[in-house]
XYZ file of C-alpha atoms in Angstrom:
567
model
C 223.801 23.639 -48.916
C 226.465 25.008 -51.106
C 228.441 22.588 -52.955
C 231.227 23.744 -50.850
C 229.648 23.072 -47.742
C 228.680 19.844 -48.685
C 232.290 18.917 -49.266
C 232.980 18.858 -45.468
C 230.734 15.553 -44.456
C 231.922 12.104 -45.048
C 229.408 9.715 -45.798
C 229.269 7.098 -42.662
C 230.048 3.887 -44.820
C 233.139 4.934 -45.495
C 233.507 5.670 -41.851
C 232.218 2.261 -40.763
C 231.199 -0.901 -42.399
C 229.085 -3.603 -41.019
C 230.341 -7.159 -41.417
C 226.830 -8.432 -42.179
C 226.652 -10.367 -45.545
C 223.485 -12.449 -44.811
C 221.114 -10.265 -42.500
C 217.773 -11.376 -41.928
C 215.671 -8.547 -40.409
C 214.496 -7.919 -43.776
C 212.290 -11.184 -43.932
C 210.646 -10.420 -40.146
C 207.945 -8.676 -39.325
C 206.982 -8.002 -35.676
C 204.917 -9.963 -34.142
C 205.116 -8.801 -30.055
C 205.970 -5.973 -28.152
C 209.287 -5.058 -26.734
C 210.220 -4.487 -22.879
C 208.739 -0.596 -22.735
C 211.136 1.986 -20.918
C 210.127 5.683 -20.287
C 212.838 7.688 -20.248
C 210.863 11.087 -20.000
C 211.865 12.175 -16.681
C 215.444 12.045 -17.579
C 216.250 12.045 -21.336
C 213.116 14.163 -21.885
C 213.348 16.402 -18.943
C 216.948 17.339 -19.476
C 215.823 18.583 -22.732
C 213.560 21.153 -21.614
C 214.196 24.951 -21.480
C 212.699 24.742 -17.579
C 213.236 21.621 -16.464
C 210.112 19.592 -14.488
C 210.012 20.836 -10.494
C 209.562 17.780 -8.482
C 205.580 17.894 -8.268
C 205.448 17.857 -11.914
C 207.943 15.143 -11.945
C 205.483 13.417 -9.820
C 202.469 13.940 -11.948
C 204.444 12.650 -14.818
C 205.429 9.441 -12.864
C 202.089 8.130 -12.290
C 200.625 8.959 -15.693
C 203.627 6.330 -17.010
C 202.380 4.318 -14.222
C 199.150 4.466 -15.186
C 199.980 4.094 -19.044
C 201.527 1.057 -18.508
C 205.028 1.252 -18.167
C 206.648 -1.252 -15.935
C 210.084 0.514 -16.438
C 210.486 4.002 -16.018
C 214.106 5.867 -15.747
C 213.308 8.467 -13.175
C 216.342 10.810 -13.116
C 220.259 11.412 -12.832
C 220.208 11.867 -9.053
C 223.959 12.529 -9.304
C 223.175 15.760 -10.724
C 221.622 17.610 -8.660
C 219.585 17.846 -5.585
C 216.222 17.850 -7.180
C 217.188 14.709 -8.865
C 218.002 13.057 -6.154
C 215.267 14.562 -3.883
C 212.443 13.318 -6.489
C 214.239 9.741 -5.908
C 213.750 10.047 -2.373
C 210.329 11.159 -2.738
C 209.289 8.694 -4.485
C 210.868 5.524 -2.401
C 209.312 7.147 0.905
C 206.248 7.789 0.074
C 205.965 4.547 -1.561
C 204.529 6.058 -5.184
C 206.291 3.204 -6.955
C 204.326 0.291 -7.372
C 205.784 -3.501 -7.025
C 205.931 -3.658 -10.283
C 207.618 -0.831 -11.955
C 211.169 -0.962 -11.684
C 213.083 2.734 -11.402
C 215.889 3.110 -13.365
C 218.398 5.921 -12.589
C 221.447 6.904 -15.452
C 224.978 7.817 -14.121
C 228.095 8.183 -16.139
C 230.971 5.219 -15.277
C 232.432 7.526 -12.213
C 232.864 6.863 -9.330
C 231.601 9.128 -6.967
C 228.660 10.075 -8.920
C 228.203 6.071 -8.997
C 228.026 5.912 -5.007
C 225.667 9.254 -5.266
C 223.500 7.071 -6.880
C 223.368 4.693 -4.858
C 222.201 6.783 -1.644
C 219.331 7.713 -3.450
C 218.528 4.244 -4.327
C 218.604 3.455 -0.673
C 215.685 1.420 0.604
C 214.134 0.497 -2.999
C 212.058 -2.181 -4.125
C 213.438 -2.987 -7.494
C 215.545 -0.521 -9.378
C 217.659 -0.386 -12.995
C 220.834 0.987 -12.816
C 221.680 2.547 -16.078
C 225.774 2.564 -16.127
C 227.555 4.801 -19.144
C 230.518 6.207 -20.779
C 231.158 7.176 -23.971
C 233.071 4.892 -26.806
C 232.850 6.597 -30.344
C 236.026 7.545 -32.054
C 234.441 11.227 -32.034
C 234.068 10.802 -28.104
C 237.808 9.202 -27.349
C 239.020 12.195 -29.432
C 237.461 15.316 -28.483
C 235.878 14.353 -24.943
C 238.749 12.252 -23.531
C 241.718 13.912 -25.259
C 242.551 11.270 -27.906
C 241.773 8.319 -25.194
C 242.716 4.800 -26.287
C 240.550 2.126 -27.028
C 241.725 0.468 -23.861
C 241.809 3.308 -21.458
C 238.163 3.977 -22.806
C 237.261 0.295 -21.733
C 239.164 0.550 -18.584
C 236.554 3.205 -17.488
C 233.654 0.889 -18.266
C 235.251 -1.857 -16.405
C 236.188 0.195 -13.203
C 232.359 1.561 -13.205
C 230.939 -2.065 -13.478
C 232.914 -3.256 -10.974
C 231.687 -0.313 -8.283
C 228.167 -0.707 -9.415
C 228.508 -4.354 -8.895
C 229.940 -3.650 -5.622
C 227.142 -1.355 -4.461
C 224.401 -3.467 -6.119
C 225.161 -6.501 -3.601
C 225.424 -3.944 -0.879
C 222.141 -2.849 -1.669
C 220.072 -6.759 -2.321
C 221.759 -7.479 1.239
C 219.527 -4.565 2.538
C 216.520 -6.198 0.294
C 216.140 -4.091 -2.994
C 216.447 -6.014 -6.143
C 218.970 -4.480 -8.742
C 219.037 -4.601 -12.122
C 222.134 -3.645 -14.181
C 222.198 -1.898 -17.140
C 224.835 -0.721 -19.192
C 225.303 1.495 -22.502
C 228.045 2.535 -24.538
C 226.966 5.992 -25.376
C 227.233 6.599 -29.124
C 226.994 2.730 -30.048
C 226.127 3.476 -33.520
C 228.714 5.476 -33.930
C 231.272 2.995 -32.206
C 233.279 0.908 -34.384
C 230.898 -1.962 -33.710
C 233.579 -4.969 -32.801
C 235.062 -2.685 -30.306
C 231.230 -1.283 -28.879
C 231.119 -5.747 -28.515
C 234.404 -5.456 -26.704
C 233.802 -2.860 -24.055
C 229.686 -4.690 -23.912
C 231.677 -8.360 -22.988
C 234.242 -6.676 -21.025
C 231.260 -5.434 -18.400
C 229.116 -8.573 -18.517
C 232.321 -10.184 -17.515
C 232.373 -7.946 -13.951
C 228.371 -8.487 -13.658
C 227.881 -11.833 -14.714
C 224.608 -11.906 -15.869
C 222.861 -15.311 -16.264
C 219.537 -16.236 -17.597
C 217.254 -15.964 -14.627
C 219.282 -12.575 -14.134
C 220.219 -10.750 -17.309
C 221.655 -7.277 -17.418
C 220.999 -5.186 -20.304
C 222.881 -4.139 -23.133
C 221.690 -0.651 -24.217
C 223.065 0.401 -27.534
C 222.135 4.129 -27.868
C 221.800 6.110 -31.196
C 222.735 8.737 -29.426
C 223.002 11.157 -32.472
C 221.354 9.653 -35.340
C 224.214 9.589 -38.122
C 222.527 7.490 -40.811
C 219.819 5.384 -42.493
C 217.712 3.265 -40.578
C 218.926 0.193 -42.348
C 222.367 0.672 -41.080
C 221.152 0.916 -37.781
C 219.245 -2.675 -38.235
C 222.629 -4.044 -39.530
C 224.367 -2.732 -36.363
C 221.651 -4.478 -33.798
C 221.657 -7.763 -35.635
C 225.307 -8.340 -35.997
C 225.409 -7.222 -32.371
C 222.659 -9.826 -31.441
C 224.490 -12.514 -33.352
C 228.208 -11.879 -32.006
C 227.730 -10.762 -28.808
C 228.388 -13.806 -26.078
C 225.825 -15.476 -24.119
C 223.179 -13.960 -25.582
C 220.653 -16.149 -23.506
C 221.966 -13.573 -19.965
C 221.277 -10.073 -21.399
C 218.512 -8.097 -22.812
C 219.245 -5.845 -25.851
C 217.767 -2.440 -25.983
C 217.452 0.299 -28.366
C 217.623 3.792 -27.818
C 217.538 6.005 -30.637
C 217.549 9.780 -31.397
C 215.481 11.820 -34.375
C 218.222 14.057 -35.772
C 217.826 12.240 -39.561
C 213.938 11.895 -38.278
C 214.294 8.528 -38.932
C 214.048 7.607 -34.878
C 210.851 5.333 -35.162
C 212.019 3.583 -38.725
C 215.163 2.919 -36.713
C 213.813 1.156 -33.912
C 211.014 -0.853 -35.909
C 213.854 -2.231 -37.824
C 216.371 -2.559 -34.795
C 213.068 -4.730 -33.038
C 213.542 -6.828 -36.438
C 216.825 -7.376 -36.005
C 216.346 -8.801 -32.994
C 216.566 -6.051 -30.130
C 214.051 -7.127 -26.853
C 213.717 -3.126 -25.079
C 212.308 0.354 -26.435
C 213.814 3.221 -24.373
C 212.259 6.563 -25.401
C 209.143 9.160 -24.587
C 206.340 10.300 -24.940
C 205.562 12.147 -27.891
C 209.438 12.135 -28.908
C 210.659 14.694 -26.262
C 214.511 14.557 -25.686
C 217.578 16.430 -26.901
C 217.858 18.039 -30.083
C 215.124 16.776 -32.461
C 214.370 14.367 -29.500
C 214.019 11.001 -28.407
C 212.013 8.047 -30.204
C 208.115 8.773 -29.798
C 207.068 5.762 -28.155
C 203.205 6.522 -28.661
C 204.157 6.366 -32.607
C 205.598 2.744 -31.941
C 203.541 1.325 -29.620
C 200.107 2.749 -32.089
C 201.750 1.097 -34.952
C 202.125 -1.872 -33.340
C 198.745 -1.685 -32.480
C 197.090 -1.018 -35.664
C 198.631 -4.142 -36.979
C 196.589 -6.193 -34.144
C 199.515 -6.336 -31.522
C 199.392 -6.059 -27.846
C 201.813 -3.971 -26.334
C 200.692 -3.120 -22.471
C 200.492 0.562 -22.360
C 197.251 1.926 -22.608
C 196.971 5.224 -24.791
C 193.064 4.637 -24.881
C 192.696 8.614 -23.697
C 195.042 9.875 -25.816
C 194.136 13.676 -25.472
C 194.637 13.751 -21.418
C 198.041 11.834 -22.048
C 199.376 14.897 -24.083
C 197.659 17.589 -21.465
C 199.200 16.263 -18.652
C 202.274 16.154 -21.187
C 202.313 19.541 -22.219
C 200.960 21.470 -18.864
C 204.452 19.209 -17.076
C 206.433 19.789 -20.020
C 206.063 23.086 -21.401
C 205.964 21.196 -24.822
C 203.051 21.302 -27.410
C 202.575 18.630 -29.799
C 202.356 19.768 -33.302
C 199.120 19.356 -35.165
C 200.902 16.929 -37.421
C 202.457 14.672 -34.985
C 201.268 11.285 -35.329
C 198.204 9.836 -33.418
C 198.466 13.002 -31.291
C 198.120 15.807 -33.548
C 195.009 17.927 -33.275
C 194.840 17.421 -37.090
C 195.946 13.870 -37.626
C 192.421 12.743 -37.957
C 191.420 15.503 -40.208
C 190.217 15.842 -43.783
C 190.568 18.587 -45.923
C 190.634 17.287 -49.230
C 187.189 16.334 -50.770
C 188.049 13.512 -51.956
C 189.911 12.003 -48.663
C 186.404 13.115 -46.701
C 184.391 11.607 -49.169
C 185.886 8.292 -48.711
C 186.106 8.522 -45.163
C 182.526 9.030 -45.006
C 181.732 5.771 -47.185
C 184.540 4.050 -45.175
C 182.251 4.917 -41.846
C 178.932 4.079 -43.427
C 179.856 0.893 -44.439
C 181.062 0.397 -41.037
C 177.475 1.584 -39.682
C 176.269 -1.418 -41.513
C 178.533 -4.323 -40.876
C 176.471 -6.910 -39.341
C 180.036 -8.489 -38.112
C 180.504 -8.137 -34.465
C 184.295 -7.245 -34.897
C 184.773 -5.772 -38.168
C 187.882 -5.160 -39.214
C 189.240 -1.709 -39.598
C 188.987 -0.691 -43.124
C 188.481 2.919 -43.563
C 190.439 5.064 -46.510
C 192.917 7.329 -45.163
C 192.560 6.089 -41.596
C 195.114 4.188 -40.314
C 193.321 3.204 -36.994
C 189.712 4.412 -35.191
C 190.087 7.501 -33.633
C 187.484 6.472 -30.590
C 190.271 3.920 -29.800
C 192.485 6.721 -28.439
C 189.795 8.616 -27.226
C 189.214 10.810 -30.220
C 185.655 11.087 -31.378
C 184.997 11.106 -35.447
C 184.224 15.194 -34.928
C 187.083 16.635 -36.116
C 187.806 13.927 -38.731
C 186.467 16.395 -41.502
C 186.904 19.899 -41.344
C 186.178 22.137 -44.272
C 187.975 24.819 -46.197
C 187.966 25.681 -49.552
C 189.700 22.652 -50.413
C 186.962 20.329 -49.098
C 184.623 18.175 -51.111
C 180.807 17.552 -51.278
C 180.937 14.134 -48.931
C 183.391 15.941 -45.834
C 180.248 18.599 -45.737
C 177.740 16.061 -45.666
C 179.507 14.347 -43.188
C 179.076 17.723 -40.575
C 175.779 18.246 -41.932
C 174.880 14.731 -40.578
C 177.201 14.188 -37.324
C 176.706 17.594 -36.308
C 173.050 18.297 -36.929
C 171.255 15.323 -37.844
C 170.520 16.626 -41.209
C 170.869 13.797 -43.902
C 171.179 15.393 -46.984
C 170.202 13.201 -49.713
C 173.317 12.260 -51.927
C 172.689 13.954 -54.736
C 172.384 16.589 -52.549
C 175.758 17.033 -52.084
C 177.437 18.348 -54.900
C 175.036 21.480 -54.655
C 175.383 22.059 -50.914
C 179.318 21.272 -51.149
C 180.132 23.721 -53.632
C 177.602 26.229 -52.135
C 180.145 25.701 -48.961
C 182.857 25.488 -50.545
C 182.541 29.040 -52.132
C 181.875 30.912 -48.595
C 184.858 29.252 -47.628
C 187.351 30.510 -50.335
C 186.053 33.957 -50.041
C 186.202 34.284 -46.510
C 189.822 32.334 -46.830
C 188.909 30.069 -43.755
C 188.169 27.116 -42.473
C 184.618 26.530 -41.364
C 183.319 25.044 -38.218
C 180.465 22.942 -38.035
C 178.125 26.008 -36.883
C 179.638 28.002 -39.634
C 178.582 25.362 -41.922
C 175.079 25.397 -40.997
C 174.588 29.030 -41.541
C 175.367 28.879 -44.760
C 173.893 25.908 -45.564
C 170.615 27.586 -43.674
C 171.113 30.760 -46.041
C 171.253 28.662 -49.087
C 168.961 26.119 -48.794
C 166.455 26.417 -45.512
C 162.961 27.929 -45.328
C 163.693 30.181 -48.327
C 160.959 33.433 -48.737
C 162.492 35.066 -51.632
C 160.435 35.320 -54.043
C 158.038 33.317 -52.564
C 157.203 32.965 -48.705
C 154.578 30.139 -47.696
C 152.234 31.374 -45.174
C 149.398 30.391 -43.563
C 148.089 26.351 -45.184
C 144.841 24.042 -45.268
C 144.416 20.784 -46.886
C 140.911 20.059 -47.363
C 140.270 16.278 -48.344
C 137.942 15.424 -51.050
C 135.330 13.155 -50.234
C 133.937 13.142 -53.990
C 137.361 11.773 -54.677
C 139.157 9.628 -52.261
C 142.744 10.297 -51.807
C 142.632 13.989 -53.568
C 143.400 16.957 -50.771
C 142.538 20.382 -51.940
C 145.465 23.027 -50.212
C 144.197 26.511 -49.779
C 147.706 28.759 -49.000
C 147.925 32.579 -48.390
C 151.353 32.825 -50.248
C 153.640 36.528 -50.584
C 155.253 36.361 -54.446
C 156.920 39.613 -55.644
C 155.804 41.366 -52.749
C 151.929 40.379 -53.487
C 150.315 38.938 -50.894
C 147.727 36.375 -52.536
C 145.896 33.491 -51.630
C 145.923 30.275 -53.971
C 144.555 26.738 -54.246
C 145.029 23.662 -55.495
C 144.428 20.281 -55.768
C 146.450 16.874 -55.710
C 147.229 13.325 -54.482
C 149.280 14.643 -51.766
C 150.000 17.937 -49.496
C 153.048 18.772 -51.961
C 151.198 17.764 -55.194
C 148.538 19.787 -54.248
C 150.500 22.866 -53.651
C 152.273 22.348 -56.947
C 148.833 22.549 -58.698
C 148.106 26.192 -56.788
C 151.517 27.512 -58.244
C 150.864 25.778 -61.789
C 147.540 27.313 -61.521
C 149.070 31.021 -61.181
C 151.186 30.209 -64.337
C 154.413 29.976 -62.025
C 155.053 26.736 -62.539
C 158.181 25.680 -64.708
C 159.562 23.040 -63.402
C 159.177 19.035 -62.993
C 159.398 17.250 -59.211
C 161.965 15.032 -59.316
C 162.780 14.062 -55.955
C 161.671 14.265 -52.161
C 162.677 13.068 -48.747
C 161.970 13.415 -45.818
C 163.570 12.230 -42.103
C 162.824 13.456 -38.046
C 165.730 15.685 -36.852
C 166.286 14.356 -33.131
C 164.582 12.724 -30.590
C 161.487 12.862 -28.774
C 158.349 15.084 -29.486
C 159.890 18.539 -29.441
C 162.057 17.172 -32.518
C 161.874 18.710 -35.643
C 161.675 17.353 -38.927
C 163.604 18.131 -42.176
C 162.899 17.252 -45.883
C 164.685 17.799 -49.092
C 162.908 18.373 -52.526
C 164.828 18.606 -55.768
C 163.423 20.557 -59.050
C 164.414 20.481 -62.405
C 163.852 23.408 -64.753
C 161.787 22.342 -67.465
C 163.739 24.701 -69.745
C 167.149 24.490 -69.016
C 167.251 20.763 -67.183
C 168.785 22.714 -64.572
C 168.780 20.668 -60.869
C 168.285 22.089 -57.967
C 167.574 21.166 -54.381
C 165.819 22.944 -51.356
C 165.393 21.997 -47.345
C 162.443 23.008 -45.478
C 162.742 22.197 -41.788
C 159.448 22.468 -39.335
C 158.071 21.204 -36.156
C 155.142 19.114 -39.093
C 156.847 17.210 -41.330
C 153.797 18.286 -43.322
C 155.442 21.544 -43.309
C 158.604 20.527 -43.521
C 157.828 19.457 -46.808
C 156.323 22.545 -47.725
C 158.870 24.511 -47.155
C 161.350 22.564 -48.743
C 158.834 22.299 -52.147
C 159.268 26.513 -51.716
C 163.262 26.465 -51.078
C 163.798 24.321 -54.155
C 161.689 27.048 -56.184
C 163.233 30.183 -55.148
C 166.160 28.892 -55.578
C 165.503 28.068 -59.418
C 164.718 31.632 -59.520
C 167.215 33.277 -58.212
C 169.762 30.977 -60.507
C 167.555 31.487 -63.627
């Protein structure tokens, strides 16, 4: 901004102070999981450009189901028919399960209150979610420069009709739950947000066998997520009978901050996480629970909501939503488990080996760069390393090996890497894994230029056990000739055939070999590295073949031509 611009915002400590000398959520760390609520098909739906049609609605419903919530705010019913028509649907056709409680939100008046309540009609177990707003901001501009006491006066006259209405409703059997917020808590002056909070508990009466909850939204999210702590603990410490209500946290992303906030209001000693899926909700949207309830789980804590399938969670998210997640969204992202860098994949490759060869049962997670296993939420290790120009030598080894069984030898992989690396930066593209073995095929596999290996007999030498005699028909230069040789071995005896034609410059340094596959049809690769005996120059070559005989071969050949064509 302009430094006149900037000139117009007042920084919120000098708006409000927190009375909060000895906090203590900075020595906690979390140890269990909050109460979960989904507010996706209210918070999140009236965020969306379309908003959900009751089928999708539906379909959205029973994936929180079958996540795992247990709480699940289902709509405004108040306003409008489709909101209260998905209610209905949902208590006649019995698609809530005895466990899950519905919650429903309607503001502190009162005929949207007894709206409400006709939806609720006939209900197991229901939440209902009773608001108004209390920020200075709010009494100003909303309610025409309210006073603190007409503000509260609305709260109270809402409690006492929901109270009212909730008895009506247990004498007809459904179990109610009350649950009340004053909207813009955080930016409440927070003695008075305590006020209005005791002033309604005193109309419900919770008790410890039934407690009401306390919701104390961030409904815009006005500052640092420290602040935010020191609100919810001096709340948790002041507020009366602590013991009778639940405290719950519902915080927005505008400072993008929303999941900081709510780890450290959970410190400070908040029991309930309202928020959605993949952070959907007004403006920059509501807090992510996935991100929460992931962390919490990659620190070894249980939370009960099951994001094992991760992927079909955010289709059936997206297709009901309209909403994409953004490749860099946290545990969701289509790149989140991705590589580029070379020296990120090359350390997530050792970090998997190693892993290969635990002999622990349970081994903990310790892989660079990877906060948790991918397989855990149904990711596969795939897409972990994808390679542009930007990549290193152990992200393509890693495709090379996942994706086509090829294990190039690790000295290898400098050579093939930058070989990769170089067709990426010219084309100015990522490469796939198929992409990767083309080139890696043009560079290194079954070479014929200059030489091409054709037709091959070994002869062994019974004059001189363990010597093999190779007669090859060979092309070189465009010469088709037929040479010979002797030597311990299939490769050693080649050797001597091209050593005999005065071709030879070079020293064997290293071979490998390894089946590609399973069963007989498999193929098998090997990997021989020369060294120029007058430059010391290194250089490697793969020969692949149904005979690992062959294979061998071939690879001896690759390794040559390609010593010519860098000499």
């Amino acid at each position: 901004m302009k430094p006149s611009s900037i000139r117009k915002y007042v920084p919120f400590h000098r708006r409000f102070s927190i009375p909060l000398k000895d906090r203590q959520w900075p020595d906690r760390v979390i140890e269990n999981a909050p109460i979960w609520c989904s507010v996706d098909l209210r918070d999140g739906n009236q965020a969306l450009a379309i908003p959900m049609n009751i089928e999708e609605k539906l379909e959205m419903f029973r994936l929180l189901v079958k996540i795992g919530f247990k709480q699940i705010e289902v709509g405004f019913p108040s306003a409008s028919q489709t909101e209260f028509d998905f209610l209905r649907r949902l208590v006649e056709q019995n698609e809530i399960p005895d466990d899950v409680q519905v919650q429903i939100l309607v503001q502190a008046r009162e005929h949207l209150i007894r709206r409400s309540f006709e939806a609720l009609k006939g209900v197991k177990r229901a939440i209902v979610h009773l608001y108004n707003s209390t920020s200075p901001l709010q009494r100003k501009i909303t309610f025409s420069d309210a006073s603190k006491d007409d503000i509260k006066q609305i709260a109270i006259k809402g409690a006492q009709l929901v109270r009212q209405l909730a008895d009506e409703a247990e004498a007809e059997g459904s179990e109610i739950t009350m649950e009340y917020s004053p909207e813009s808590f955080n930016d409440t002056e927070i003695d008075y947000a305590i006020e209005i909070c005791e002033a309604v508990m005193d109309q419900w009466k919770p008790t410890q066998e039934r407690r009401m909850i306390l919701n104390l939204p961030a409904t815009v999210e006005w500052t640092t997520p420290n602040v935010h702590a020191d609100q919810i603990e001096y709340f948790c410490r002041t507020i009366k009978n602590r013991d009778t209500v639940f405290v719950s946290l519902h915080t927005h992303n505008d400072r993008g901050t929303g999941v900081a906030a709510t780890e450290l209001g959970l410190l400070a000693g908040a029991d309930r996480v309202e928020g959605t899926l993949f952070g959907n909700g007004e403006r920059t949207g509501n807090l992510d629970i996935v991100n929460v309830a992931l962390n919490m789980n990659s620190h070894g804590i249980e939370t009960g909501l099951d994001f094992s399938d991760l992927s079909s969670i955010r289709a059936v998210y997206e297709r009901c939503t309209r909403m994409g997640v953004h490749e860099r969204h946290p545990y969701g992202g289509e790149l989140v488990f991705t590589a580029f860098s070379g020296s990120h994949q090359d350390a997530i490759k050792k970090g998997l080996d190693r892993r290969k060869k635990s002999d622990e049962e349970h081994p903990a997670w310790e892989v660079p760069y990877l906060t948790i296993d991918p397989e855990d939420i149904g990711r596969t290790y795939e897409a972990i390393i994808r390679i542009n120009s930007q990549s290193g030598k152990g992200g393509v080894a890693y495709i090379m090996d996942t994706e086509h069984g090829l294990e190039l030898p690790k000295s290898m992989h400098p050579e093939v890497g930058k070989v990769v690396n170089d067709e990426a930066d010219r084309q100015q593209k990522e490469l796939n894994a198929d992409e990767i073995r083309e080139v890696f095929e043009q560079n290194f596999v079954n070479l014929t230029d200059p030489l091409e290996l054709g037709e091959y007999e070994l002869f062994h030498q019974t004059e001189t056990p363990g010597m093999v005699r190779c007669m090859a028909q060979v092309m070189y230069q465009g010469k088709s000739l037929q040479i010979e040789g002797t030597g311990n071995g299939p490769i050693s005896a080649f050797v001597n055939a091209v050593d005999q034609q005065g071709w030879k410059h070079f020293r064997l340094t290293d071979y490998r070999s390894h089946s590609v596959g399973k069963g007989s049809a498999s193929n098998s690769a090997a990997y021989v590295q020369l060294q120029d005996e007058d430059t010391g120059r290194l250089t490697w070559g793969c020969g692949i073949d149904s005979s690992i005989e062959m294979a061998g071969l071939k690879a001896l050949v690759s390794a040559f031509n390609r010593l010519k064509a860098e000499g």
